[in-house]
Coordinates of C-alpha atoms in Angstrom, one line a residue:
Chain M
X1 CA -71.1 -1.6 7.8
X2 CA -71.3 -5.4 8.8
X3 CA -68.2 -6.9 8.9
X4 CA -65.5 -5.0 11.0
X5 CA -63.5 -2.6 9.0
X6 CA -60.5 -0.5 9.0
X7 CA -60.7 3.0 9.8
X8 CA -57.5 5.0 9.0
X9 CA -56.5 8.6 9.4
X10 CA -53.8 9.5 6.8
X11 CA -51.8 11.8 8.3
X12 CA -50.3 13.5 5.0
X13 CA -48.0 16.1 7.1
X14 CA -45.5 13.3 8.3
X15 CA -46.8 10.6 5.4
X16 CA -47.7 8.2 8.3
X17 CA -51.5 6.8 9.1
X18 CA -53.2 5.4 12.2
X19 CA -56.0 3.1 12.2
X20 CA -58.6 1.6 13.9
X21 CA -60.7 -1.7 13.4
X22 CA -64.4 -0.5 13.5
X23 CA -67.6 -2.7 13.8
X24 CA -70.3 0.2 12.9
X25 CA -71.0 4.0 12.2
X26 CA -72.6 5.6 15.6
X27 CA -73.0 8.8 14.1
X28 CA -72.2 11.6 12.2
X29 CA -72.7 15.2 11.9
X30 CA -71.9 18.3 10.3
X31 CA -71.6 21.3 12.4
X32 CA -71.2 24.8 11.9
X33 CA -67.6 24.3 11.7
X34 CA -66.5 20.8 10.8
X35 CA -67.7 17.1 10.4
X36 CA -67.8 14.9 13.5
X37 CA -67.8 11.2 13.2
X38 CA -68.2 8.6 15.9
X39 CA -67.8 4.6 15.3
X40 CA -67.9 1.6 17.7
X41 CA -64.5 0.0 17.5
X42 CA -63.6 -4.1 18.2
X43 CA -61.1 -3.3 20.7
X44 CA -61.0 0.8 21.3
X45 CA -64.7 1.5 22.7
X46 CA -65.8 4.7 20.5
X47 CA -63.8 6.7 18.4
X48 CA -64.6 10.3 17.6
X49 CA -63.3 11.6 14.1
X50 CA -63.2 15.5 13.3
X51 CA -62.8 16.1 9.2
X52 CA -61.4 12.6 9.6
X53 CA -58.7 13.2 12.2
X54 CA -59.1 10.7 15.6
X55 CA -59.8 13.0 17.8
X56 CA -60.4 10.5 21.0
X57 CA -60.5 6.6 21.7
X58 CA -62.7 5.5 24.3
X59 CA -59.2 3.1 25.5
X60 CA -56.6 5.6 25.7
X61 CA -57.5 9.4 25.7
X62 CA -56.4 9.2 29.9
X63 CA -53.1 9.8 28.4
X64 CA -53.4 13.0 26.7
X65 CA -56.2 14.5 29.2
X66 CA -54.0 13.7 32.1
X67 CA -51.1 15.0 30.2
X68 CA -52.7 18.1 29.3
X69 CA -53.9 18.9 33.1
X70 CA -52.1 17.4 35.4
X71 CA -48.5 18.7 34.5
X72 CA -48.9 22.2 34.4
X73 CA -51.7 21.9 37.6
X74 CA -48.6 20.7 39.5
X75 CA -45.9 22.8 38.5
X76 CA -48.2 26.3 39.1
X77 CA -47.9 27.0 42.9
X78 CA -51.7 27.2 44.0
X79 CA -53.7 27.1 40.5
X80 CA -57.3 28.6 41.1
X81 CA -58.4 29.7 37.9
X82 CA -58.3 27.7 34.8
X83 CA -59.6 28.0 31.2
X84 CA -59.5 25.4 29.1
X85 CA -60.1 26.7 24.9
X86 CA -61.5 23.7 22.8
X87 CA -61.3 20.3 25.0
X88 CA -65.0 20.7 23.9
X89 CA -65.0 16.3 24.9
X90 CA -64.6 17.4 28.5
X91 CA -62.0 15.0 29.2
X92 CA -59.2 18.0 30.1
X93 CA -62.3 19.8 32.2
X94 CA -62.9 16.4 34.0
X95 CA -58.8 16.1 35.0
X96 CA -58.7 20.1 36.1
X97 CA -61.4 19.5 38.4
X98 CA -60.1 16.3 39.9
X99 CA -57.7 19.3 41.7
X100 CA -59.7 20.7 45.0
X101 CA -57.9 23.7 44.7
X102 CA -59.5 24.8 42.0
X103 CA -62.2 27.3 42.0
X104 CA -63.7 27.8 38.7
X105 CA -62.9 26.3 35.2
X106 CA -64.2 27.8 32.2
X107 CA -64.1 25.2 28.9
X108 CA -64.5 27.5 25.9
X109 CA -64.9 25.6 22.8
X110 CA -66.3 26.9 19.5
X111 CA -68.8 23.9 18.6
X112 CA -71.3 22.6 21.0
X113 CA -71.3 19.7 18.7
X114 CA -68.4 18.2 19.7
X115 CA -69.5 18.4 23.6
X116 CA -73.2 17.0 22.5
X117 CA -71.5 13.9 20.6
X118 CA -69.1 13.6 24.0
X119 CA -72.2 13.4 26.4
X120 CA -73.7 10.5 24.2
X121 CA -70.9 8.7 23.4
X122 CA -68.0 9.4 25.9
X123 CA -70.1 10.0 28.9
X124 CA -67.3 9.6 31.5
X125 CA -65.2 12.4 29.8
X126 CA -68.3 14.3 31.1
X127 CA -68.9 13.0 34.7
X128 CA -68.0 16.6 36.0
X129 CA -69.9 18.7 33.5
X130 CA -72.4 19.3 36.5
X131 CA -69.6 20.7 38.8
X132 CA -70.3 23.7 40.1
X133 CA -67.0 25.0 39.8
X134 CA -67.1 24.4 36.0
X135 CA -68.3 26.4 33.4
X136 CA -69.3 25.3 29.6
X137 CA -69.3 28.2 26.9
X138 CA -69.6 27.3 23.5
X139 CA -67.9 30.4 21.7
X140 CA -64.6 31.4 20.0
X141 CA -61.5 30.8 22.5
X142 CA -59.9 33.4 20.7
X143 CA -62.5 35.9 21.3
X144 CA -62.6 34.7 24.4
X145 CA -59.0 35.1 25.6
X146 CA -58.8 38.4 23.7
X147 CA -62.3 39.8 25.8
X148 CA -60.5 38.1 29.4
X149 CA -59.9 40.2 32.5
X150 CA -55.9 41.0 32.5
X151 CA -54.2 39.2 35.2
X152 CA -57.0 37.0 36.3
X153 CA -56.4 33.6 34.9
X154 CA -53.8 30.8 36.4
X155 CA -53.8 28.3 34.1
X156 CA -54.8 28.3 30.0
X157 CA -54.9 25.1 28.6
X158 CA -55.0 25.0 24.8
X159 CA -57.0 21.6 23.9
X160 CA -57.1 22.1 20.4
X161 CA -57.2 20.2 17.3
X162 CA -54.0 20.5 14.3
X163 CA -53.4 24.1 13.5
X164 CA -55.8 23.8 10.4
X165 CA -59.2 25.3 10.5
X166 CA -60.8 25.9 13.2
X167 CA -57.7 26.1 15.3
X168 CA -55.5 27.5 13.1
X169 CA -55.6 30.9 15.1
X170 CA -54.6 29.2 18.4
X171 CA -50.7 28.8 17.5
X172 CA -49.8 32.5 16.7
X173 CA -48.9 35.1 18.2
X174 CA -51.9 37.1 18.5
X175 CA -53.4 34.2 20.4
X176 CA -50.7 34.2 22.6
X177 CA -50.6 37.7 23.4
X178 CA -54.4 37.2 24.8
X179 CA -53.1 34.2 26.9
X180 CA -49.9 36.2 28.6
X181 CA -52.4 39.5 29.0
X182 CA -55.4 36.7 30.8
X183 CA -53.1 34.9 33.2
X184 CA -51.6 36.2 36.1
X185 CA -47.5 36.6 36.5
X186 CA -47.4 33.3 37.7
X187 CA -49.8 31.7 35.2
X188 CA -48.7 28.6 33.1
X189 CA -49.8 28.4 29.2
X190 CA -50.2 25.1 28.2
X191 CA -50.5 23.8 24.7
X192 CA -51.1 20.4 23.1
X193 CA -48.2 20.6 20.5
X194 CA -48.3 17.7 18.4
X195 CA -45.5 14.9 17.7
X196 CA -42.4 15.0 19.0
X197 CA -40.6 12.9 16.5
X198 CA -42.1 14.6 13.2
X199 CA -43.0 18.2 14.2
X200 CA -40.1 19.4 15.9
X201 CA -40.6 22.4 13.2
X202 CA -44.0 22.8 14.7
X203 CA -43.2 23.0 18.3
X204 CA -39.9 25.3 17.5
X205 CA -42.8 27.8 15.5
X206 CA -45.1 27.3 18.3
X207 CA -42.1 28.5 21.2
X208 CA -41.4 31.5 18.9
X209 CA -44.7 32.9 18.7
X210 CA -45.1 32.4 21.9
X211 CA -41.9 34.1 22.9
X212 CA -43.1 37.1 20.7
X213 CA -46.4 37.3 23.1
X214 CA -44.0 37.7 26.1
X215 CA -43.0 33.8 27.6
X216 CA -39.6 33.5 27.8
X217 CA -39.6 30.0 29.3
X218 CA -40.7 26.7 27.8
X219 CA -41.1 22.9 28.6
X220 CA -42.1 20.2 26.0
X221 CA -43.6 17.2 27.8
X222 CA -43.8 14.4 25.1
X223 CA -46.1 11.0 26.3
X224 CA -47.5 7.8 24.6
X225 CA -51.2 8.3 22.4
X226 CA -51.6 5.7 20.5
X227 CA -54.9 7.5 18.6
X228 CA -52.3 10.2 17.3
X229 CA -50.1 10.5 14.8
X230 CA -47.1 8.6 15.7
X231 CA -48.2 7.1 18.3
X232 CA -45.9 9.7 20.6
X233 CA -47.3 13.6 21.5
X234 CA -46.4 16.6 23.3
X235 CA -47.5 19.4 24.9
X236 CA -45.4 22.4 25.8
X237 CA -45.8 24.5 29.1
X238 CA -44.7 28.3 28.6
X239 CA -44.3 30.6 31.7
X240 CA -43.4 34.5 32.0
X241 CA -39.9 33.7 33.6
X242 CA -40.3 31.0 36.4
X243 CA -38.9 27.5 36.0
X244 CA -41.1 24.7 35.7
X245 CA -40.2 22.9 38.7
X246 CA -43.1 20.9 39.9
X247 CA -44.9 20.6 43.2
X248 CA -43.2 16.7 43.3
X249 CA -44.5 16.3 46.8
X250 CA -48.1 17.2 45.8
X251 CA -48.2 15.3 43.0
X252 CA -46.7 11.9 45.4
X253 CA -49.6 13.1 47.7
X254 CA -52.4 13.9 45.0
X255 CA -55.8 13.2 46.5
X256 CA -57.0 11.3 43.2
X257 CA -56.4 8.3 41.1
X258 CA -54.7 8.7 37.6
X259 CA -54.3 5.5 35.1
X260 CA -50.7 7.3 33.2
X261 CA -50.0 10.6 35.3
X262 CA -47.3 10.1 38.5
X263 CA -44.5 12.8 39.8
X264 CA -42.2 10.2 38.5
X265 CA -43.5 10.1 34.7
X266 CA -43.5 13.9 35.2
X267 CA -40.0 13.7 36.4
X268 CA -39.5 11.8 33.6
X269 CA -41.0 13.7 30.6
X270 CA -39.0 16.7 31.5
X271 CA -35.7 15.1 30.1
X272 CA -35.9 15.3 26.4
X273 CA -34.2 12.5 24.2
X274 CA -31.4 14.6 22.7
X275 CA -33.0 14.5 19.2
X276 CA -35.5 16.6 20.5
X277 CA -33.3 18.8 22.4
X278 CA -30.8 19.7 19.8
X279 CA -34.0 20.4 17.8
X280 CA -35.2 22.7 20.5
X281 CA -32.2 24.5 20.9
X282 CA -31.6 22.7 24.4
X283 CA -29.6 20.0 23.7
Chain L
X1 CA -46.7 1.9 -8.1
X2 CA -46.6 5.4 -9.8
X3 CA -48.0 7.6 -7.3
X4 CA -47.5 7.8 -3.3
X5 CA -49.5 4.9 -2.1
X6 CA -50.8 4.2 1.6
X7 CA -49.3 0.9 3.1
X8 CA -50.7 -0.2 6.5
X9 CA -50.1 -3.0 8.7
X10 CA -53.4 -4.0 10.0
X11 CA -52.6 -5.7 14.0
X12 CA -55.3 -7.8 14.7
X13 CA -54.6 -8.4 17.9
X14 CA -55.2 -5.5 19.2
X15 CA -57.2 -4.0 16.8
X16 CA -55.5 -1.0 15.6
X17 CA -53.6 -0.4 12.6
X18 CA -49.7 1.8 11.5
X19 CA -49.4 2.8 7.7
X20 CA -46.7 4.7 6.1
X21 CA -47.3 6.9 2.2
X22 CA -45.4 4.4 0.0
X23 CA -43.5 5.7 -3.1
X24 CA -41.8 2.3 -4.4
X25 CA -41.2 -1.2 -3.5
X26 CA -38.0 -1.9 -3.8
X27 CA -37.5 -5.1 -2.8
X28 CA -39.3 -8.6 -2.2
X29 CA -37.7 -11.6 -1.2
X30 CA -39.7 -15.0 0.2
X31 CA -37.2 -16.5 2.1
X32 CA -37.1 -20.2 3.8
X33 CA -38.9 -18.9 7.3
X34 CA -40.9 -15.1 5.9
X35 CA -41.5 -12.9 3.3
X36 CA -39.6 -10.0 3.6
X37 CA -40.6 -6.5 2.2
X38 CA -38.8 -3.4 1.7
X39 CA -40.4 -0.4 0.6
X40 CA -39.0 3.2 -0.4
X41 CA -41.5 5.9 1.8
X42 CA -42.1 9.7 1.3
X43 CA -41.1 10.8 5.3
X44 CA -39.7 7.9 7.0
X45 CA -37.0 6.7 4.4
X46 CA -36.9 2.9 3.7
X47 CA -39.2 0.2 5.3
X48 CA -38.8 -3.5 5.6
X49 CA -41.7 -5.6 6.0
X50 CA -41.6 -9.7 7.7
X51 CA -45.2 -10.8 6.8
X52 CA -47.0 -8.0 6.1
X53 CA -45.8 -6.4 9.7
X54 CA -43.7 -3.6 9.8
X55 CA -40.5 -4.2 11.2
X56 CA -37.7 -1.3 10.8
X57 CA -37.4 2.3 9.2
X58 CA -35.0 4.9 8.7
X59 CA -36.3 7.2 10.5
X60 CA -37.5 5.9 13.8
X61 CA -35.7 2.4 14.3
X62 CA -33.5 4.3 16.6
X63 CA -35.6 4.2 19.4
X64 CA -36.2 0.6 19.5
X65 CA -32.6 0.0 19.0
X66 CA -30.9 2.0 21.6
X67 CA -33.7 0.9 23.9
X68 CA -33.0 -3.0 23.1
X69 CA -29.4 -2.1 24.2
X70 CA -28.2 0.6 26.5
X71 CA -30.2 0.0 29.5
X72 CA -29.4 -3.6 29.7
X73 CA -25.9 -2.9 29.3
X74 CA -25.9 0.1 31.6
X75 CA -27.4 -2.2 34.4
X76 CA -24.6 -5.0 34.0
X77 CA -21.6 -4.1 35.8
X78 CA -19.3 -4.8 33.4
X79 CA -20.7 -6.4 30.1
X80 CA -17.9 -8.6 28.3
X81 CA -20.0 -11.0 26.2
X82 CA -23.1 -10.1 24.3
X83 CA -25.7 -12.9 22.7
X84 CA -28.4 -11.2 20.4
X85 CA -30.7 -13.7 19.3
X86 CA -32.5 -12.5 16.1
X87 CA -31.8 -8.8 15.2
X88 CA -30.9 -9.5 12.0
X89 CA -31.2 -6.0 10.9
X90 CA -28.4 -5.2 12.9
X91 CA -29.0 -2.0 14.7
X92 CA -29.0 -3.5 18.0
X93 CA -25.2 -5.2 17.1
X94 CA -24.7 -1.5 16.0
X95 CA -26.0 -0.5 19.4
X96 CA -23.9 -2.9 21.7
X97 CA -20.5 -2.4 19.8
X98 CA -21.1 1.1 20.9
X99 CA -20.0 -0.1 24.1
X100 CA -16.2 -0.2 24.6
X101 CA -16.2 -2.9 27.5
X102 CA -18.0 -5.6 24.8
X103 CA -15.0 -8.1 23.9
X104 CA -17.5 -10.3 21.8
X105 CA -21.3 -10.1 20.6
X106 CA -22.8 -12.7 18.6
X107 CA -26.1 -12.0 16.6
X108 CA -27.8 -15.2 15.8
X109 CA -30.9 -14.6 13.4
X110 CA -32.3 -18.1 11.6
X111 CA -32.9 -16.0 8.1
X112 CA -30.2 -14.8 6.6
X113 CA -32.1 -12.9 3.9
X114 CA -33.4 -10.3 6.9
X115 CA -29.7 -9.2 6.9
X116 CA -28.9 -9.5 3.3
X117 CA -31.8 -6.7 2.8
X118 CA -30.3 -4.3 5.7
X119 CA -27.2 -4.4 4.3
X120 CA -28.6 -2.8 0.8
X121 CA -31.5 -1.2 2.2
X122 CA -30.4 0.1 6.1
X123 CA -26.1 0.3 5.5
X124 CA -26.7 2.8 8.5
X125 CA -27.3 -0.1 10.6
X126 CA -25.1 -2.8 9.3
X127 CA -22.0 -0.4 9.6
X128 CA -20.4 -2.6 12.6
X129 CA -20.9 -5.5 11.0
X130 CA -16.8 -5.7 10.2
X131 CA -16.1 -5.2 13.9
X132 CA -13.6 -7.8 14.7
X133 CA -15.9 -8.0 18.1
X134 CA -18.8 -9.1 16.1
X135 CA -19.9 -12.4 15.1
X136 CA -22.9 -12.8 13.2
X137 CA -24.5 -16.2 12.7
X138 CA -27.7 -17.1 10.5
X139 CA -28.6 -20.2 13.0
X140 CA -31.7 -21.2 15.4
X141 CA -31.7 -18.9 18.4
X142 CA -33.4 -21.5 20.4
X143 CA -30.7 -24.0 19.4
X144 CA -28.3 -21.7 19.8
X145 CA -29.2 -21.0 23.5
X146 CA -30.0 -24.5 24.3
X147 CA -26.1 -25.3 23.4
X148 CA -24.2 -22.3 24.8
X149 CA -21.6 -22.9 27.4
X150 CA -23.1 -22.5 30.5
X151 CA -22.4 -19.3 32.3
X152 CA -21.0 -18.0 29.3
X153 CA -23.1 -14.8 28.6
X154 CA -23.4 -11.1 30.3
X155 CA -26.3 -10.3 27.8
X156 CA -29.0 -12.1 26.1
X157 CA -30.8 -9.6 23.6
X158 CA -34.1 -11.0 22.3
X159 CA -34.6 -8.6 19.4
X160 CA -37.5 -11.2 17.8
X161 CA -40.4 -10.4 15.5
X162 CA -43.7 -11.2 17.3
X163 CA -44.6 -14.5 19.0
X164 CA -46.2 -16.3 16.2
X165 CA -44.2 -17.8 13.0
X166 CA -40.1 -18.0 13.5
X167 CA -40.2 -16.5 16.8
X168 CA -43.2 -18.4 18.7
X169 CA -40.0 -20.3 20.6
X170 CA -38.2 -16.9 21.8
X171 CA -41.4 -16.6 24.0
X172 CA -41.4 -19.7 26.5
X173 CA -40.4 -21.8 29.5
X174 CA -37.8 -23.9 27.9
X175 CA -35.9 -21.0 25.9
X176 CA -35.6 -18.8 28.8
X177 CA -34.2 -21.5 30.6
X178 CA -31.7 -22.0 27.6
X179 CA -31.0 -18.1 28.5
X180 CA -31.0 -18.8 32.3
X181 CA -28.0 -21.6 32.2
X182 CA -25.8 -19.7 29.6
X183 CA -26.1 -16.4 31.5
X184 CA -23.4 -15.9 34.3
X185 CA -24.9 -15.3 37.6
X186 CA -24.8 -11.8 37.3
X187 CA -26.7 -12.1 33.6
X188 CA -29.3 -10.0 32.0
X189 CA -32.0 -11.8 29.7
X190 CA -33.6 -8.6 27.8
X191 CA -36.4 -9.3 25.1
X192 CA -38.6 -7.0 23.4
X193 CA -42.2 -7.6 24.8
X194 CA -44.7 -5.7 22.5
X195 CA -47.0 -3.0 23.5
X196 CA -47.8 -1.8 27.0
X197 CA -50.9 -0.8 26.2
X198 CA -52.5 -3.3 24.5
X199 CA -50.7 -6.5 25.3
X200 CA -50.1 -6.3 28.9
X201 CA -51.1 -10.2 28.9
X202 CA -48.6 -10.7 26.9
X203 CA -46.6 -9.0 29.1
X204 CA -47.6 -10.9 31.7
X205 CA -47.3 -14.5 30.6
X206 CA -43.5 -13.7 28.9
X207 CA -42.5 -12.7 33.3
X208 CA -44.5 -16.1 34.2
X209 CA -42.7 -18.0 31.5
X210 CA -38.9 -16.2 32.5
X211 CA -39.5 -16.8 36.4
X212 CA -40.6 -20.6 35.5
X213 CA -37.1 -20.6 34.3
X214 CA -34.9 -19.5 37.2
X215 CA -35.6 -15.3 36.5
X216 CA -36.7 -13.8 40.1
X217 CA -36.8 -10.3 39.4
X218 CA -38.3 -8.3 36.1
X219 CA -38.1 -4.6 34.7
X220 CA -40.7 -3.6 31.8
X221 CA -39.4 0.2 30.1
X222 CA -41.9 1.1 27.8
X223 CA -40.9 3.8 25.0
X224 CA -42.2 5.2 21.9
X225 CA -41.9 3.5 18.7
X226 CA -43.9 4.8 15.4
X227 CA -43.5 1.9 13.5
X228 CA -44.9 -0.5 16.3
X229 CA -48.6 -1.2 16.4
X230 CA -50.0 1.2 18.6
X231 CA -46.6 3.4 18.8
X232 CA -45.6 2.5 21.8
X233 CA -43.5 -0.3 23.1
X234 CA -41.7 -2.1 25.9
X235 CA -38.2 -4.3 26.5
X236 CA -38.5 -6.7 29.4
X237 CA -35.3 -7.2 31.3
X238 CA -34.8 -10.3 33.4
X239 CA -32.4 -11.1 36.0
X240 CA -31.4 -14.2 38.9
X241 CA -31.8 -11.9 41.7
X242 CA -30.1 -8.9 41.5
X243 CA -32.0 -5.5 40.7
X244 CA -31.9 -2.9 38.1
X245 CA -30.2 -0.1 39.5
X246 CA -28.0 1.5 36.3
X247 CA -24.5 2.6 35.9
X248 CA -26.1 5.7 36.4
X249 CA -22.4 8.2 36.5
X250 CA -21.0 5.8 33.7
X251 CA -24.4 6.3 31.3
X252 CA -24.2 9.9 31.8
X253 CA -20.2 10.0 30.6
X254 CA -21.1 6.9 27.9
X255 CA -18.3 7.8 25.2
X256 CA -21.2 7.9 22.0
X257 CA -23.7 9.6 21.1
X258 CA -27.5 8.6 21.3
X259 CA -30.4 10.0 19.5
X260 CA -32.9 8.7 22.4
X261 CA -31.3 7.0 25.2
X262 CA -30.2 9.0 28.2
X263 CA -29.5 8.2 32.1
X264 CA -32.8 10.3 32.5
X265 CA -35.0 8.5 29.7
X266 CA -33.5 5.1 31.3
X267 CA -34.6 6.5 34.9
X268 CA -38.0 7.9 33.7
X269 CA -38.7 4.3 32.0
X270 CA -37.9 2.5 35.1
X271 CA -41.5 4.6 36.5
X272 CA -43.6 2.6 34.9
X273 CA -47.3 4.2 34.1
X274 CA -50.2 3.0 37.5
X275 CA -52.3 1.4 34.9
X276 CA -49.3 -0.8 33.7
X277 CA -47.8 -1.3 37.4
X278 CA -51.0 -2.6 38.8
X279 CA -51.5 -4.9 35.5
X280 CA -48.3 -6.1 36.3
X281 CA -48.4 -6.4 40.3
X282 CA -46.0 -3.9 40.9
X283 CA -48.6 -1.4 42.1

């Protein structure tokens, strides 16, 4: 590729694309269980493509891996214990650990691939790979929550891709079952859950199956990433009865930097435009 | 075009691109100032296109709209008189008529084709257009500013296309001080102002342009928009001194129904993300 050229992601579920101007082809693989692309972009840094869907920007995945982490992190009272399932980039891994509470988090993503192309090409998302409070396994999440000590997890954060292929099993029921068995009575599920504006039928699926597994209380926290769909993404917390109220004093006083994440925007992404509400059955 | 067909609008400026699955075009019109567009879509209902850059669909226009409006007149104590310069879609006239305190609001957009082709195309938004409150002109904005009675205007809505072509003039020193002198003391100037991801710059130099004019104090709420390059966007609200605390009670007993706006999305807006603070010197 010489010239710069467009790079788009058709997304064919909601009949919009998103694109990206691209200078050159980094790299490209086919692993055991999907193709991963990377390309330099004019304006984006790198770009990681799995079976053609933008997985991560260089310029603006802080928004989902702070989104993903810091939310649930700060609503659960004293999280110790987190496992992240896919997230195989390391960026949700690198937010978790940002918390000195925490004492051990296990990433469990099912292609090593993903987390080889990560350390070459988005080497920050890896900076804490070397923690020693984290732990890399490159194996089947859903094995993996299914084969998890009951009551010994605080935190389960489901980095996935869309709920085809690979990570079609992580939005049923089963799944869930695993998750409420793994965490603690306190624990907090948290699940990236796609666009708010154009799959509302997704997330209402997603609540039910999890309400099937045992969580009877939900919160869908939609934010800005521009590398999506849409443009605008979610992820849902689900609890086994508590509220979601968050530890807003902690968060004012959070011991790290964050480029998107604040109490406030919390605050803020826990009122729901009414659209989404009604949808949701809370409006 | 026979089949579904991919259309995209390719932003070079920031390098990233927004496409929509295409069934028909429907309409194309080259008027005195832009070509105008209008395609039918698979998800997102009809389109409309000014030079290739997407400007309004069905489906999602209602953020930008009830953003352009209901903050700005839930800030002002008591908004009388409303100036919308462009808009010609109408939604944002839709928006402000909403508001039973509004005795007059005048839309001014230079092409009168823009509104010609919402009226066949988006009815949906054009359905105040008979209000006896409304007065819609197909004039110069800048013109139009320049020779408004001074101190005449609560609201000045700058619902423009981006700063190149017609609209280059909606972005400087001397328009803003057109909007400075016809705004009563108590005033609001609001304009779209792009992306705050990507065009913080732009951002930028649009406040150093308003406070060259007389504006002392600024608010940027970002919110989602699909259809905008990146999917995510900002109004800029301007004032002579006062700040930007809402009508909090009075937003939360508003006699219409939104889609998006709320007191709490107006309040979670007003926290404005630490990369885009400090970018801005509010952090």
């Amino acid at each position: 590729m010489a010239a710069p050229n467009w790079l788009y992601e058709n997304f064919d579920t909601a009949g919009s694309a998103i694109g990206f101007r691209v200078n050159k082809k980094l790299d490209e693989v086919q692993s055991p269980f999907q193709k991963i692309e990377i390309y330099g972009s004019t304006d984006w840094g790198n770009v990681m493509l799995i079976d053609g869907a933008m997985m991560v920007t260089t310029r603006d995945n802080f928004l989902y891996h702070e989104m993903m982490s810091h939310p649930a992190l700060f609503t659960h009272a004293d999280p110790k214990t987190v496992v992240i399932i896919g997230g195989g980039d390391c960026g949700t891994l690198r937010e978790v650990l940002r918390h000195p509470g925490v004492e051990k988090a296990v990433q469990c993503d099912i292609d090593e691939q993903v987390t080889r192309m990560a350390e070459k090409y988005f080497p920050e998302l890896c900076e804490s790979n070397g923690d020693p409070r984290a732990e890399i396994l490159f194996d089947d999440g859903i094995a993996y929550m299914a084969n998890c000590e009951p009551g010994s997890v605080d935190i389960v954060i489901v980095d996935s891709t869309d709920p085809v292929g690979p990570a079609e099993g992580l939005f049923n029921k089963a799944f869930f079952e695993s998750c409420h068995r793994a965490l603690k009575d306190d624990g907090i599920l948290v699940q990236q859950s796609e666009s708010p504006l154009v799959l509302l039928d997704l997330i209402k699926a997603m609540r039910t199956e999890m309400g099937k597994a045992g969580f009877t209380t939900f919160q869908t926290l939609p934010f800005p990433q521009p590398c999506y769909p849409t443009g605008w993404w979610s992820c849902t917390l689900a609890r086994k009865g508590q509220g979601f109220d968050f530890r807003d004093a902690d968060a004012r006083a959070k011991p790290f930097e964050t480029l998107y994440y604040t109490a406030d925007i919390h605050k803020g992404a826990q009122s729901l435009p009414p659209f989404v509400a009604k949808a949701l059955g809370e409006g």
